[in-house]
Amino acid sequence: MASTRLPNKPLADLGGKPMVVRVAERAALSGATQVVVATDHADILAACRQHGVAAQLTRADHPSGTDRIAEVAAALKLPPEAVVVNVQGDEPLIDPALIAATARCIAADVPMATAAHPIAEVAEVFNPNVVKVVLDKAGRALYFSRATIPWHRDGFANSREVLPSAYAPLRHIGLYAYSNAFLQNYPRLEVSPLEQIEALEQLRVLWHGYPIAVHVTDSAPAAGVDTPEDLDRVRQHFND
């Protein structure tokens, strides 16, 4: 609600419904057995209930969205094996299939999953606002960074204006799935120096030795809403 670029963003009207309600409706199309909006603001709670969307009020002092959904999962008394997916409330065009595919990555030995897609523009490779991820042969994350990883030594020695041949860096998509057992443990994990340096919360998980599976999708998902221009673009979608 306190977004500086777009105040009251979760309640922005999209074709007659608040944005957060549109996100919940997309999440429901993923096949999830339950969709709950986790919020620390009474206005969001009221808007969700007005539109028949389950919502739960949380503490306001959570340091991250992961901590917030852990509180809700505990309140719902979900079993340890339940898979919980964290969908950001400003993604009204998120693909339900992407949510489902990320959730399916959770396994007995993989307590957390996320998603990524190939980067096609060289400017994004060098943009620190674009988070990159490198995978091992099993499709699990080796590292996330705002830096250009992997660094193509020979290709970038020749030019940084085009992507080297056969070079396919991956952009991280901010969608997370967890086993509930791991989700409940996450808030107790010590903050890692890596996440503080990169300002990337998921590095705490790797630092503590837990694997993160990464579902790679062919194309970039529809962009979320961060600015008034983004809001105009998304409104056009719902008005068409």
PDB file of C-alpha atoms in Angstrom:
ATOM      1  CA  MET A   1       0.000   0.000   0.000  1.00  0.00           C
ATOM      2  CA  ALA A   2       2.922   2.331   0.690  1.00  0.00           C
ATOM      3  CA  SER A   3       4.498   1.996  -2.758  1.00  0.00           C
ATOM      4  CA  THR A   4       6.213   5.313  -3.502  1.00  0.00           C
ATOM      5  CA  ARG A   5       5.769   5.031  -7.272  1.00  0.00           C
ATOM      6  CA  LEU A   6       2.171   3.800  -7.099  1.00  0.00           C
ATOM      7  CA  PRO A   7       0.428   4.476  -3.767  1.00  0.00           C
ATOM      8  CA  ASN A   8      -2.375   2.031  -2.833  1.00  0.00           C
ATOM      9  CA  LYS A   9      -1.198  -0.222  -5.652  1.00  0.00           C
ATOM     10  CA  PRO A  10      -2.897  -3.469  -4.474  1.00  0.00           C
ATOM     11  CA  LEU A  11      -6.296  -1.764  -4.641  1.00  0.00           C
ATOM     12  CA  ALA A  12      -5.833  -0.187  -8.080  1.00  0.00           C
ATOM     13  CA  ASP A  13      -8.920  -0.837 -10.194  1.00  0.00           C
ATOM     14  CA  LEU A  14      -8.486  -3.315 -13.046  1.00  0.00           C
ATOM     15  CA  GLY A  15     -11.702  -3.718 -14.993  1.00  0.00           C
ATOM     16  CA  GLY A  16     -13.888  -3.312 -11.928  1.00  0.00           C
ATOM     17  CA  LYS A  17     -11.847  -5.356  -9.459  1.00  0.00           C
ATOM     18  CA  PRO A  18      -8.840  -4.491  -7.261  1.00  0.00           C
ATOM     19  CA  MET A  19      -5.460  -5.663  -8.518  1.00  0.00           C
ATOM     20  CA  VAL A  20      -4.948  -8.020  -5.588  1.00  0.00           C
ATOM     21  CA  VAL A  21      -8.245  -9.743  -6.401  1.00  0.00           C
ATOM     22  CA  ARG A  22      -7.176 -10.169 -10.034  1.00  0.00           C
ATOM     23  CA  VAL A  23      -3.941 -11.795  -8.845  1.00  0.00           C
ATOM     24  CA  ALA A  24      -5.854 -14.184  -6.588  1.00  0.00           C
ATOM     25  CA  GLU A  25      -8.125 -15.142  -9.479  1.00  0.00           C
ATOM     26  CA  ARG A  26      -5.100 -15.952 -11.664  1.00  0.00           C
ATOM     27  CA  ALA A  27      -3.590 -18.013  -8.856  1.00  0.00           C
ATOM     28  CA  ALA A  28      -6.811 -19.996  -8.505  1.00  0.00           C
ATOM     29  CA  LEU A  29      -6.559 -21.006 -12.178  1.00  0.00           C
ATOM     30  CA  SER A  30      -3.290 -22.815 -11.398  1.00  0.00           C
ATOM     31  CA  GLY A  31      -5.168 -25.691  -9.787  1.00  0.00           C
ATOM     32  CA  ALA A  32      -4.228 -24.652  -6.258  1.00  0.00           C
ATOM     33  CA  THR A  33      -6.451 -26.235  -3.625  1.00  0.00           C
ATOM     34  CA  GLN A  34      -6.542 -22.958  -1.711  1.00  0.00           C
ATOM     35  CA  VAL A  35      -5.680 -19.322  -2.452  1.00  0.00           C
ATOM     36  CA  VAL A  36      -5.251 -16.883   0.430  1.00  0.00           C
ATOM     37  CA  VAL A  37      -4.155 -13.258   0.288  1.00  0.00           C
ATOM     38  CA  ALA A  38      -1.659 -12.483   3.059  1.00  0.00           C
ATOM     39  CA  THR A  39      -1.721  -8.808   4.027  1.00  0.00           C
ATOM     40  CA  ASP A  40      -0.931  -6.483   6.908  1.00  0.00           C
ATOM     41  CA  HIS A  41      -3.461  -3.855   5.765  1.00  0.00           C
ATOM     42  CA  ALA A  42      -7.134  -3.801   6.758  1.00  0.00           C
ATOM     43  CA  ASP A  43      -8.204  -2.156   3.467  1.00  0.00           C
ATOM     44  CA  ILE A  44      -6.791  -5.049   1.434  1.00  0.00           C
ATOM     45  CA  LEU A  45      -8.457  -7.535   3.758  1.00  0.00           C
ATOM     46  CA  ALA A  46     -11.815  -5.785   3.290  1.00  0.00           C
ATOM     47  CA  ALA A  47     -11.453  -5.577  -0.501  1.00  0.00           C
ATOM     48  CA  CYS A  48     -10.689  -9.290  -0.770  1.00  0.00           C
ATOM     49  CA  ARG A  49     -13.634 -10.286   1.387  1.00  0.00           C
ATOM     50  CA  GLN A  50     -15.923  -8.010  -0.607  1.00  0.00           C
ATOM     51  CA  HIS A  51     -15.017  -9.993  -3.727  1.00  0.00           C
ATOM     52  CA  GLY A  52     -15.173 -13.418  -2.097  1.00  0.00           C
ATOM     53  CA  VAL A  53     -11.400 -13.916  -1.909  1.00  0.00           C
ATOM     54  CA  ALA A  54      -9.960 -15.518   1.224  1.00  0.00           C
ATOM     55  CA  ALA A  55      -7.542 -13.224   3.034  1.00  0.00           C
ATOM     56  CA  GLN A  56      -5.694 -13.213   6.316  1.00  0.00           C
ATOM     57  CA  LEU A  57      -4.309 -10.291   8.291  1.00  0.00           C
ATOM     58  CA  THR A  58      -0.683 -10.707   9.369  1.00  0.00           C
ATOM     59  CA  ARG A  59       1.787  -8.890  11.555  1.00  0.00           C
ATOM     60  CA  ALA A  60       3.173  -5.700  10.027  1.00  0.00           C
ATOM     61  CA  ASP A  61       6.805  -6.265  11.025  1.00  0.00           C
ATOM     62  CA  HIS A  62       7.734  -9.143   8.702  1.00  0.00           C
ATOM     63  CA  PRO A  63      11.099  -8.550   6.974  1.00  0.00           C
ATOM     64  CA  SER A  64      10.026 -10.408   3.818  1.00  0.00           C
ATOM     65  CA  GLY A  65       7.079 -11.894   1.984  1.00  0.00           C
ATOM     66  CA  THR A  66       8.351 -15.360   2.840  1.00  0.00           C
ATOM     67  CA  ASP A  67       8.067 -14.631   6.551  1.00  0.00           C
ATOM     68  CA  ARG A  68       4.558 -13.279   5.979  1.00  0.00           C
ATOM     69  CA  ILE A  69       3.259 -16.356   4.176  1.00  0.00           C
ATOM     70  CA  ALA A  70       4.911 -18.600   6.771  1.00  0.00           C
ATOM     71  CA  GLU A  71       2.692 -16.941   9.384  1.00  0.00           C
ATOM     72  CA  VAL A  72      -0.420 -17.580   7.301  1.00  0.00           C
ATOM     73  CA  ALA A  73       0.516 -21.190   6.494  1.00  0.00           C
ATOM     74  CA  ALA A  74       0.969 -21.831  10.214  1.00  0.00           C
ATOM     75  CA  ALA A  75      -2.380 -20.210  11.026  1.00  0.00           C
ATOM     76  CA  LEU A  76      -4.072 -22.393   8.401  1.00  0.00           C
ATOM     77  CA  LYS A  77      -2.480 -25.461  10.025  1.00  0.00           C
ATOM     78  CA  LEU A  78      -1.220 -26.754   6.685  1.00  0.00           C
ATOM     79  CA  PRO A  79       0.521 -30.146   6.876  1.00  0.00           C
ATOM     80  CA  PRO A  80       4.332 -30.256   6.576  1.00  0.00           C
ATOM     81  CA  GLU A  81       4.139 -31.780   3.078  1.00  0.00           C
ATOM     82  CA  ALA A  82       1.840 -29.070   1.698  1.00  0.00           C
ATOM     83  CA  VAL A  83       3.308 -27.023  -1.165  1.00  0.00           C
ATOM     84  CA  VAL A  84       2.929 -23.283  -0.663  1.00  0.00           C
ATOM     85  CA  VAL A  85       3.498 -20.863  -3.561  1.00  0.00           C
ATOM     86  CA  ASN A  86       4.260 -17.196  -2.981  1.00  0.00           C
ATOM     87  CA  VAL A  87       2.730 -15.082  -5.782  1.00  0.00           C
ATOM     88  CA  GLN A  88       3.402 -11.352  -5.569  1.00  0.00           C
ATOM     89  CA  GLY A  89       0.312  -9.177  -5.280  1.00  0.00           C
ATOM     90  CA  ASP A  90       1.303  -6.950  -8.206  1.00  0.00           C
ATOM     91  CA  GLU A  91       1.308  -9.701 -10.872  1.00  0.00           C
ATOM     92  CA  PRO A  92      -2.259  -9.571 -12.265  1.00  0.00           C
ATOM     93  CA  LEU A  93      -1.230 -11.183 -15.567  1.00  0.00           C
ATOM     94  CA  ILE A  94       0.821 -14.052 -14.134  1.00  0.00           C
ATOM     95  CA  ASP A  95       0.473 -17.314 -16.044  1.00  0.00           C
ATOM     96  CA  PRO A  96      -1.345 -19.917 -13.918  1.00  0.00           C
ATOM     97  CA  ALA A  97       0.627 -22.650 -15.709  1.00  0.00           C
ATOM     98  CA  LEU A  98       3.878 -21.092 -14.460  1.00  0.00           C
ATOM     99  CA  ILE A  99       2.585 -21.232 -10.884  1.00  0.00           C
ATOM    100  CA  ALA A 100       1.652 -24.894 -11.291  1.00  0.00           C
ATOM    101  CA  ALA A 101       4.954 -25.845 -12.934  1.00  0.00           C
ATOM    102  CA  THR A 102       6.977 -24.201 -10.169  1.00  0.00           C
ATOM    103  CA  ALA A 103       4.915 -25.966  -7.505  1.00  0.00           C
ATOM    104  CA  ARG A 104       5.564 -29.335  -9.169  1.00  0.00           C
ATOM    105  CA  CYS A 105       9.319 -28.880  -8.679  1.00  0.00           C
ATOM    106  CA  ILE A 106       8.999 -29.448  -4.942  1.00  0.00           C
ATOM    107  CA  ALA A 107      10.168 -32.942  -3.936  1.00  0.00           C
ATOM    108  CA  ALA A 108      11.259 -34.799  -0.820  1.00  0.00           C
ATOM    109  CA  ASP A 109      14.831 -33.580  -1.275  1.00  0.00           C
ATOM    110  CA  VAL A 110      13.961 -30.183  -2.833  1.00  0.00           C
ATOM    111  CA  PRO A 111      12.148 -27.934  -0.339  1.00  0.00           C
ATOM    112  CA  MET A 112      12.083 -24.763  -2.448  1.00  0.00           C
ATOM    113  CA  ALA A 113      11.583 -23.894  -6.123  1.00  0.00           C
ATOM    114  CA  THR A 114      11.485 -20.837  -8.346  1.00  0.00           C
ATOM    115  CA  ALA A 115      11.479 -19.999 -12.066  1.00  0.00           C
ATOM    116  CA  ALA A 116      13.622 -18.408 -14.757  1.00  0.00           C
ATOM    117  CA  HIS A 117      13.661 -17.674 -18.493  1.00  0.00           C
ATOM    118  CA  PRO A 118      16.410 -17.107 -21.079  1.00  0.00           C
ATOM    119  CA  ILE A 119      17.616 -13.537 -21.548  1.00  0.00           C
ATOM    120  CA  ALA A 120      17.434 -12.330 -25.147  1.00  0.00           C
ATOM    121  CA  GLU A 121      18.591  -8.710 -24.775  1.00  0.00           C
ATOM    122  CA  VAL A 122      22.224  -7.904 -24.086  1.00  0.00           C
ATOM    123  CA  ALA A 123      21.248  -4.822 -22.049  1.00  0.00           C
ATOM    124  CA  GLU A 124      19.467  -7.060 -19.544  1.00  0.00           C
ATOM    125  CA  VAL A 125      22.589  -9.174 -19.078  1.00  0.00           C
ATOM    126  CA  PHE A 126      24.443  -6.130 -17.739  1.00  0.00           C
ATOM    127  CA  ASN A 127      21.494  -4.594 -15.854  1.00  0.00           C
ATOM    128  CA  PRO A 128      21.903  -5.027 -12.059  1.00  0.00           C
ATOM    129  CA  ASN A 129      18.133  -4.746 -11.641  1.00  0.00           C
ATOM    130  CA  VAL A 130      17.798  -7.974 -13.631  1.00  0.00           C
ATOM    131  CA  VAL A 131      18.607 -10.898 -11.348  1.00  0.00           C
ATOM    132  CA  LYS A 132      20.416 -13.781 -13.016  1.00  0.00           C
ATOM    133  CA  VAL A 133      20.619 -17.420 -11.949  1.00  0.00           C
ATOM    134  CA  VAL A 134      23.060 -20.210 -12.852  1.00  0.00           C
ATOM    135  CA  LEU A 135      21.957 -23.860 -12.669  1.00  0.00           C
ATOM    136  CA  ASP A 136      23.627 -27.207 -12.175  1.00  0.00           C
ATOM    137  CA  LYS A 137      22.947 -30.181 -14.461  1.00  0.00           C
ATOM    138  CA  ALA A 138      19.935 -31.195 -12.362  1.00  0.00           C
ATOM    139  CA  GLY A 139      18.279 -27.803 -12.860  1.00  0.00           C
ATOM    140  CA  ARG A 140      18.993 -26.545  -9.372  1.00  0.00           C
ATOM    141  CA  ALA A 141      20.314 -23.091  -8.566  1.00  0.00           C
ATOM    142  CA  LEU A 142      24.049 -22.708  -8.059  1.00  0.00           C
ATOM    143  CA  TYR A 143      23.869 -18.946  -7.480  1.00  0.00           C
ATOM    144  CA  PHE A 144      21.704 -15.869  -7.982  1.00  0.00           C
ATOM    145  CA  SER A 145      23.283 -12.503  -8.708  1.00  0.00           C
ATOM    146  CA  ARG A 146      22.683  -9.005  -9.982  1.00  0.00           C
ATOM    147  CA  ALA A 147      26.016  -9.373 -11.750  1.00  0.00           C
ATOM    148  CA  THR A 148      26.448 -10.908 -15.195  1.00  0.00           C
ATOM    149  CA  ILE A 149      26.609 -14.657 -14.597  1.00  0.00           C
ATOM    150  CA  PRO A 150      27.922 -16.776 -16.096  1.00  0.00           C
ATOM    151  CA  TRP A 151      30.561 -14.390 -17.423  1.00  0.00           C
ATOM    152  CA  HIS A 152      31.402 -15.288 -21.039  1.00  0.00           C
ATOM    153  CA  ARG A 153      35.126 -14.628 -20.893  1.00  0.00           C
ATOM    154  CA  ASP A 154      35.966 -14.943 -24.598  1.00  0.00           C
ATOM    155  CA  GLY A 155      32.696 -13.574 -25.947  1.00  0.00           C
ATOM    156  CA  PHE A 156      32.736 -10.413 -23.857  1.00  0.00           C
ATOM    157  CA  ALA A 157      36.430  -9.894 -24.581  1.00  0.00           C
ATOM    158  CA  ASN A 158      35.412  -9.360 -28.209  1.00  0.00           C
ATOM    159  CA  SER A 159      32.249  -7.328 -27.670  1.00  0.00           C
ATOM    160  CA  ARG A 160      29.651  -6.414 -25.073  1.00  0.00           C
ATOM    161  CA  GLU A 161      27.207  -5.114 -27.660  1.00  0.00           C
ATOM    162  CA  VAL A 162      25.758  -8.512 -28.672  1.00  0.00           C
ATOM    163  CA  LEU A 163      25.183 -11.816 -26.917  1.00  0.00           C
ATOM    164  CA  PRO A 164      27.901 -14.382 -27.699  1.00  0.00           C
ATOM    165  CA  SER A 165      26.863 -17.390 -29.757  1.00  0.00           C
ATOM    166  CA  ALA A 166      25.303 -20.250 -27.744  1.00  0.00           C
ATOM    167  CA  TYR A 167      25.322 -18.084 -24.621  1.00  0.00           C
ATOM    168  CA  ALA A 168      21.993 -18.375 -22.782  1.00  0.00           C
ATOM    169  CA  PRO A 169      21.973 -16.622 -19.407  1.00  0.00           C
ATOM    170  CA  LEU A 170      18.819 -16.980 -17.319  1.00  0.00           C
ATOM    171  CA  ARG A 171      16.740 -14.243 -15.736  1.00  0.00           C
ATOM    172  CA  HIS A 172      15.223 -15.101 -12.385  1.00  0.00           C
ATOM    173  CA  ILE A 173      11.441 -14.811 -12.057  1.00  0.00           C
ATOM    174  CA  GLY A 174      10.310 -13.789  -8.564  1.00  0.00           C
ATOM    175  CA  LEU A 175       7.925 -16.674  -7.971  1.00  0.00           C
ATOM    176  CA  TYR A 176       8.635 -19.108  -5.132  1.00  0.00           C
ATOM    177  CA  ALA A 177       7.273 -22.465  -3.997  1.00  0.00           C
ATOM    178  CA  TYR A 178       8.098 -24.170  -0.709  1.00  0.00           C
ATOM    179  CA  SER A 179       7.281 -27.278   1.215  1.00  0.00           C
ATOM    180  CA  ASN A 180       5.453 -26.053   4.294  1.00  0.00           C
ATOM    181  CA  ALA A 181       7.959 -27.816   6.550  1.00  0.00           C
ATOM    182  CA  PHE A 182      10.763 -25.738   5.031  1.00  0.00           C
ATOM    183  CA  LEU A 183       8.644 -22.574   4.969  1.00  0.00           C
ATOM    184  CA  GLN A 184       8.107 -22.813   8.720  1.00  0.00           C
ATOM    185  CA  ASN A 185      11.845 -23.232   9.253  1.00  0.00           C
ATOM    186  CA  TYR A 186      12.856 -20.357   6.952  1.00  0.00           C
ATOM    187  CA  PRO A 187      12.247 -17.469   9.420  1.00  0.00           C
ATOM    188  CA  ARG A 188      14.637 -19.156  11.848  1.00  0.00           C
ATOM    189  CA  LEU A 189      17.512 -19.306   9.364  1.00  0.00           C
ATOM    190  CA  GLU A 190      20.352 -16.921  10.083  1.00  0.00           C
ATOM    191  CA  VAL A 191      20.611 -14.009   7.641  1.00  0.00           C
ATOM    192  CA  SER A 192      23.526 -14.660   5.295  1.00  0.00           C
ATOM    193  CA  PRO A 193      26.246 -12.204   4.235  1.00  0.00           C
ATOM    194  CA  LEU A 194      25.572 -13.072   0.587  1.00  0.00           C
ATOM    195  CA  GLU A 195      21.936 -11.944   0.699  1.00  0.00           C
ATOM    196  CA  GLN A 196      22.996  -8.704   2.378  1.00  0.00           C
ATOM    197  CA  ILE A 197      25.611  -7.999  -0.281  1.00  0.00           C
ATOM    198  CA  GLU A 198      23.359  -8.791  -3.261  1.00  0.00           C
ATOM    199  CA  ALA A 199      20.070  -7.796  -1.571  1.00  0.00           C
ATOM    200  CA  LEU A 200      18.616 -11.155  -2.672  1.00  0.00           C
ATOM    201  CA  GLU A 201      16.654 -13.038  -0.039  1.00  0.00           C
ATOM    202  CA  GLN A 202      16.910 -16.427  -1.776  1.00  0.00           C
ATOM    203  CA  LEU A 203      20.671 -16.526  -1.241  1.00  0.00           C
ATOM    204  CA  ARG A 204      20.003 -17.269   2.429  1.00  0.00           C
ATOM    205  CA  VAL A 205      18.621 -20.643   1.352  1.00  0.00           C
ATOM    206  CA  LEU A 206      21.674 -21.578  -0.719  1.00  0.00           C
ATOM    207  CA  TRP A 207      24.049 -20.299   1.960  1.00  0.00           C
ATOM    208  CA  HIS A 208      22.512 -22.706   4.448  1.00  0.00           C
ATOM    209  CA  GLY A 209      22.895 -25.606   1.999  1.00  0.00           C
ATOM    210  CA  TYR A 210      19.300 -26.135   0.890  1.00  0.00           C
ATOM    211  CA  PRO A 211      18.667 -26.832  -2.825  1.00  0.00           C
ATOM    212  CA  ILE A 212      16.407 -24.615  -4.932  1.00  0.00           C
ATOM    213  CA  ALA A 213      14.889 -26.181  -8.065  1.00  0.00           C
ATOM    214  CA  VAL A 214      14.418 -23.829 -11.002  1.00  0.00           C
ATOM    215  CA  HIS A 215      11.678 -24.277 -13.583  1.00  0.00           C
ATOM    216  CA  VAL A 216      12.880 -22.762 -16.875  1.00  0.00           C
ATOM    217  CA  THR A 217      10.157 -21.372 -19.102  1.00  0.00           C
ATOM    218  CA  ASP A 218      10.753 -20.444 -22.747  1.00  0.00           C
ATOM    219  CA  SER A 219       9.597 -16.837 -22.596  1.00  0.00           C
ATOM    220  CA  ALA A 220       9.415 -13.979 -20.151  1.00  0.00           C
ATOM    221  CA  PRO A 221       6.201 -13.706 -18.139  1.00  0.00           C
ATOM    222  CA  ALA A 222       3.998 -10.633 -18.402  1.00  0.00           C
ATOM    223  CA  ALA A 223       5.541  -7.790 -16.441  1.00  0.00           C
ATOM    224  CA  GLY A 224       4.173  -6.857 -13.035  1.00  0.00           C
ATOM    225  CA  VAL A 225       2.915  -3.432 -12.021  1.00  0.00           C
ATOM    226  CA  ASP A 226       5.459  -1.027 -10.515  1.00  0.00           C
ATOM    227  CA  THR A 227       4.701   2.321 -12.155  1.00  0.00           C
ATOM    228  CA  PRO A 228       1.702   4.334 -13.397  1.00  0.00           C
ATOM    229  CA  GLU A 229       2.729   3.367 -16.933  1.00  0.00           C
ATOM    230  CA  ASP A 230       2.600  -0.324 -15.986  1.00  0.00           C
ATOM    231  CA  LEU A 231      -0.849   0.211 -14.524  1.00  0.00           C
ATOM    232  CA  ASP A 232      -2.097   1.827 -17.741  1.00  0.00           C
ATOM    233  CA  ARG A 233      -0.774  -1.111 -19.762  1.00  0.00           C
ATOM    234  CA  VAL A 234      -2.464  -3.703 -17.551  1.00  0.00           C
ATOM    235  CA  ARG A 235      -5.716  -1.750 -17.447  1.00  0.00           C
ATOM    236  CA  GLN A 236      -5.804  -1.853 -21.243  1.00  0.00           C
ATOM    237  CA  HIS A 237      -5.609  -5.648 -21.046  1.00  0.00           C
ATOM    238  CA  PHE A 238      -8.627  -5.877 -18.761  1.00  0.00           C
ATOM    239  CA  ASN A 239     -10.570  -3.290 -20.750  1.00  0.00           C
ATOM    240  CA  ASP A 240     -10.091  -5.051 -24.085  1.00  0.00           C
TER     241      ASP A 240
END
